XYZ file of C-alpha atoms in Angstrom:
325
model
C 22.488 -5.264 69.045
C 20.498 -3.477 66.248
C 21.264 -3.954 62.599
C 19.623 -1.545 60.066
C 17.104 -3.195 57.653
C 19.295 -2.460 54.751
C 21.981 -4.680 56.149
C 19.821 -7.467 57.505
C 19.563 -9.755 54.497
C 23.160 -10.268 53.317
C 24.144 -13.673 52.060
C 27.169 -13.476 54.330
C 27.753 -10.847 57.056
C 30.442 -9.269 55.074
C 31.181 -5.658 53.880
C 33.806 -5.394 51.114
C 36.060 -2.554 52.145
C 36.752 0.332 49.791
C 40.109 -0.209 48.195
C 41.969 2.951 46.925
C 42.440 2.680 43.133
C 41.451 -0.983 43.034
C 37.676 -0.726 43.787
C 35.570 0.227 40.740
C 32.166 -0.566 39.302
C 33.240 -4.072 38.160
C 34.316 -5.089 41.701
C 31.466 -3.424 43.542
C 28.770 -4.941 41.168
C 30.356 -8.290 41.564
C 30.372 -8.145 45.341
C 26.847 -6.975 45.647
C 25.578 -9.660 43.099
C 27.397 -12.148 45.238
C 25.414 -11.097 48.340
C 27.862 -8.900 50.321
C 28.187 -5.153 50.483
C 30.471 -3.761 47.799
C 32.080 -0.438 48.207
C 34.458 2.038 46.633
C 36.202 5.331 47.545
C 34.572 8.245 45.737
C 38.089 9.419 44.937
C 38.699 6.436 42.718
C 36.447 8.001 40.162
C 38.792 10.451 38.402
C 38.118 12.980 37.042
C 35.289 13.863 39.469
C 32.666 13.788 36.736
C 33.173 10.149 36.432
C 31.571 9.541 39.814
C 28.116 10.279 38.349
C 28.700 7.674 35.589
C 29.886 5.050 38.084
C 26.899 5.508 40.372
C 24.568 5.446 37.358
C 26.069 2.163 36.132
C 26.093 0.485 39.590
C 22.446 1.569 40.333
C 21.112 0.399 37.008
C 23.083 -2.977 36.888
C 21.957 -3.946 40.439
C 18.374 -3.008 39.647
C 18.471 -5.117 36.568
C 19.845 -8.032 38.569
C 17.201 -7.656 41.145
C 14.470 -7.832 38.485
C 15.968 -10.976 36.989
C 16.617 -12.634 40.472
C 13.867 -11.503 42.797
C 14.609 -14.629 44.968
C 18.201 -13.551 45.580
C 18.503 -9.788 45.138
C 21.875 -7.986 45.227
C 23.291 -6.548 48.486
C 23.399 -2.750 48.920
C 26.476 -0.835 47.851
C 28.513 1.893 49.788
C 30.599 4.780 48.877
C 33.587 5.799 50.983
C 34.236 9.428 51.571
C 37.609 10.735 52.891
C 36.608 13.540 55.295
C 40.136 14.802 55.640
C 40.656 18.503 54.829
C 42.954 17.649 51.927
C 39.944 16.201 50.053
C 38.759 19.202 48.141
C 36.218 16.975 46.319
C 34.084 16.121 49.299
C 31.190 18.623 48.760
C 31.031 17.692 45.065
C 31.099 14.012 45.727
C 28.431 14.189 48.450
C 26.234 16.052 45.999
C 26.507 13.207 43.493
C 25.837 10.607 46.245
C 22.678 12.633 47.114
C 21.502 12.555 43.438
C 21.755 8.768 43.401
C 20.659 8.339 47.004
C 23.610 6.090 47.886
C 22.333 3.593 50.476
C 25.522 3.477 52.619
C 28.233 6.064 53.010
C 31.462 4.996 54.810
C 33.440 7.827 56.303
C 37.148 7.978 57.035
C 39.675 10.321 58.557
C 37.249 12.616 60.165
C 33.648 12.581 61.463
C 31.195 15.342 60.486
C 27.657 15.853 61.838
C 26.504 17.695 58.699
C 27.552 14.808 56.427
C 25.630 12.205 58.614
C 22.592 14.520 58.593
C 22.766 14.729 54.770
C 22.979 10.996 54.283
C 20.029 10.552 56.676
C 18.121 13.104 54.742
C 17.930 10.908 51.589
C 17.299 7.716 53.617
C 20.883 6.289 53.751
C 22.968 5.231 56.663
C 26.567 6.114 57.518
C 29.390 3.835 58.912
C 32.583 5.388 60.265
C 35.939 3.630 60.519
C 37.787 4.015 63.792
C 41.003 2.706 65.342
C 40.178 3.191 68.945
C 37.325 3.748 71.410
C 37.898 7.507 71.623
C 37.359 7.991 67.973
C 34.359 5.557 68.072
C 32.588 7.705 70.709
C 33.239 10.973 68.697
C 31.820 9.345 65.523
C 28.632 8.313 67.302
C 28.276 11.676 68.960
C 28.299 13.289 65.505
C 25.523 10.987 64.225
C 27.206 7.910 62.699
C 24.785 4.983 62.517
C 27.441 2.360 62.749
C 31.185 1.771 63.333
C 34.045 -0.077 61.459
C 36.563 -1.169 64.069
C 39.929 -1.147 62.220
C 42.173 -3.376 64.314
C 45.825 -4.523 64.036
C 46.579 -6.434 60.983
C 44.126 -4.674 58.629
C 45.257 -3.598 55.194
C 45.819 0.074 54.377
C 45.371 2.525 57.261
C 45.328 0.107 60.101
C 45.075 0.470 63.922
C 47.386 -0.994 66.527
C 44.878 -2.539 68.811
C 43.920 -6.241 69.133
C 40.449 -6.889 67.688
C 39.560 -8.435 71.040
C 40.407 -5.269 72.933
C 38.803 -2.857 70.450
C 35.497 -4.747 70.100
C 35.145 -5.278 73.877
C 35.598 -1.548 74.567
C 33.101 -0.467 71.904
C 30.499 -3.011 72.887
C 30.503 -1.809 76.495
C 28.530 1.216 75.314
C 27.524 0.887 71.692
C 24.686 -1.415 70.504
C 24.499 -0.319 66.899
C 25.936 -1.960 63.760
C 29.546 -2.808 64.135
C 32.022 -4.133 61.589
C 35.465 -5.567 62.336
C 38.471 -5.131 60.054
C 41.798 -6.884 60.456
C 43.114 -10.008 58.846
C 39.756 -11.556 58.018
C 40.076 -13.824 54.941
C 37.985 -16.868 55.555
C 34.515 -17.830 56.546
C 35.828 -19.041 59.920
C 37.231 -15.609 60.587
C 33.840 -14.022 59.706
C 32.221 -16.143 62.326
C 34.959 -15.400 64.848
C 34.265 -11.675 64.359
C 30.618 -12.259 65.166
C 31.544 -14.336 68.093
C 33.486 -11.403 69.469
C 30.608 -9.041 69.223
C 30.818 -7.604 65.644
C 27.814 -7.793 63.356
C 30.009 -7.896 60.168
C 33.392 -8.650 58.878
C 35.022 -5.796 56.863
C 37.163 -7.496 54.253
C 39.687 -5.962 51.771
C 42.896 -7.712 50.850
C 41.378 -11.007 49.595
C 39.262 -9.043 47.113
C 42.470 -7.523 45.573
C 43.206 -11.007 44.244
C 39.992 -11.231 42.202
C 39.397 -11.147 38.508
C 37.200 -8.015 38.921
C 39.706 -5.898 40.960
C 41.426 -3.091 39.186
C 44.902 -4.164 40.470
C 48.176 -4.868 38.609
C 48.727 -8.560 38.006
C 51.892 -8.359 39.942
C 49.890 -6.924 42.964
C 47.372 -9.717 42.792
C 50.283 -12.247 42.624
C 51.849 -10.588 45.723
C 48.635 -11.158 47.633
C 48.462 -14.772 46.649
C 52.151 -15.420 47.477
C 52.318 -13.301 50.560
C 52.122 -14.288 54.214
C 51.662 -12.243 57.406
C 55.500 -11.860 57.672
C 55.520 -10.012 54.362
C 53.464 -7.081 55.737
C 55.299 -3.800 56.871
C 53.510 -1.267 59.154
C 54.717 2.268 58.416
C 53.464 5.886 58.312
C 55.947 6.976 55.685
C 53.842 6.839 52.682
C 50.688 8.872 53.685
C 51.470 10.182 57.156
C 49.179 7.731 58.759
C 50.249 4.259 59.847
C 49.237 1.531 57.380
C 50.100 -2.005 56.291
C 51.906 -2.603 53.091
C 53.457 -5.461 50.983
C 57.183 -5.673 51.657
C 57.932 -6.637 48.034
C 56.421 -3.408 46.760
C 58.608 -1.353 49.168
C 61.738 -3.231 48.054
C 60.731 -2.826 44.384
C 60.636 0.979 44.991
C 64.239 0.910 46.202
C 63.685 1.177 49.869
C 64.619 -0.902 52.790
C 61.411 -2.137 54.554
C 63.166 -2.552 57.835
C 64.641 0.910 57.956
C 61.906 3.331 56.866
C 61.916 6.911 58.053
C 58.925 8.296 59.933
C 56.234 9.947 57.843
C 54.436 13.176 58.451
C 50.720 13.906 58.486
C 51.491 16.895 56.248
C 52.283 14.373 53.439
C 48.611 13.238 53.350
C 46.912 14.562 50.161
C 43.795 13.198 48.725
C 43.121 16.222 46.472
C 45.024 16.083 43.172
C 46.723 13.858 40.624
C 45.976 10.232 39.881
C 46.738 9.192 43.351
C 46.613 12.410 45.363
C 50.165 13.515 44.720
C 50.205 15.452 41.476
C 53.592 16.025 39.892
C 55.422 13.865 42.411
C 57.976 11.298 41.180
C 58.338 9.485 44.451
C 56.654 6.081 45.004
C 52.972 6.624 45.837
C 50.642 4.695 48.056
C 48.642 2.882 46.742
C 49.826 2.723 43.168
C 53.438 1.832 43.802
C 53.446 0.828 47.512
C 50.793 -1.768 47.772
C 48.524 -1.924 50.803
C 47.642 -5.310 52.328
C 46.469 -6.922 55.533
C 48.162 -9.682 57.531
C 45.438 -12.266 56.504
C 46.660 -12.891 53.056
C 48.263 -16.233 53.923
C 44.749 -17.705 53.393
C 44.494 -16.371 49.896
C 45.824 -18.973 47.562
C 44.556 -18.084 44.082
C 43.154 -15.302 41.970
C 39.574 -16.077 41.314
C 36.219 -14.399 40.650
C 34.421 -12.578 43.450
C 31.454 -15.045 43.054
C 33.932 -17.941 43.769
C 35.514 -16.320 46.723
C 32.259 -15.456 48.368
C 30.861 -18.912 47.739
C 34.049 -20.403 49.384
C 33.707 -18.080 52.381
C 30.053 -19.050 52.703
C 30.914 -22.688 52.853
C 33.674 -22.118 55.405
C 31.292 -20.057 57.496
C 28.620 -22.779 57.528
C 31.112 -25.496 58.351
C 32.548 -23.482 61.174
C 29.105 -22.841 62.645
C 28.405 -26.638 62.370
C 31.590 -27.483 64.156
C 30.793 -25.162 67.084
C 27.211 -26.417 67.336
C 28.559 -30.030 67.263
C 26.655 -30.844 64.053
């Protein structure tokens, strides 16, 4: 298995997943300084002109950190681009990423050869998230450098397949960088992902319950208080199946156990604060809160630095147990 040089010196083999609305410069910078990849969706920067400011800030603060800590430099950061046709900002946002030579671009909901070529042109790499082997093959055929296997139990737009099944199928033919997403919330689980064949763990929900996350206090509390049984899998809210906190659905006046089917036509990443300009219905991810099934391991709101340090200790102890040390 081959890991790009840019991802070869992380403190912990973890990529913080881009969290719609929640991931901003504060969270990304904290994740990178803690030694894991921090990422954010380009669409979180609203209006579009704000993206340039965010990338300026992230680039400058991480460079300053590296000058002050040459012995422990920050991890690289990533920007997530929604490739779905409803994202009318894609061309603009890619231009801004080119200006700042974003080191890692994560693509979702569509794979495009021209986008991968553009990122390679400025020296970056691309990772594409997939829910099955068919989509994985398409992404690599179009030039993606690596894959993010989104398995059952992941937060947000999640797949249906067991992580064992998904990783096994992809590793039969793909030797490039591979991250696994789905209920990973401890250092033990990070090591388990590697044991299965992944290079990295792709972690989102635990970072919602951090001081740096741009999330409502009630949302953070819901992550801390929640368990796997509190997660509802539905395609109602965006047209694509995803996992959400039951309490947020109930608070919006709906029955989590009797939700109607959604429609792909409802997906809209183009306008408004959350992609649904002028709509009064509950919105994902502002009103209906995404979450993975692994939140039972999250017991407190804490800083990113503290969470990563805890995971690093768990990871080391898990390795020691397996090696009999």
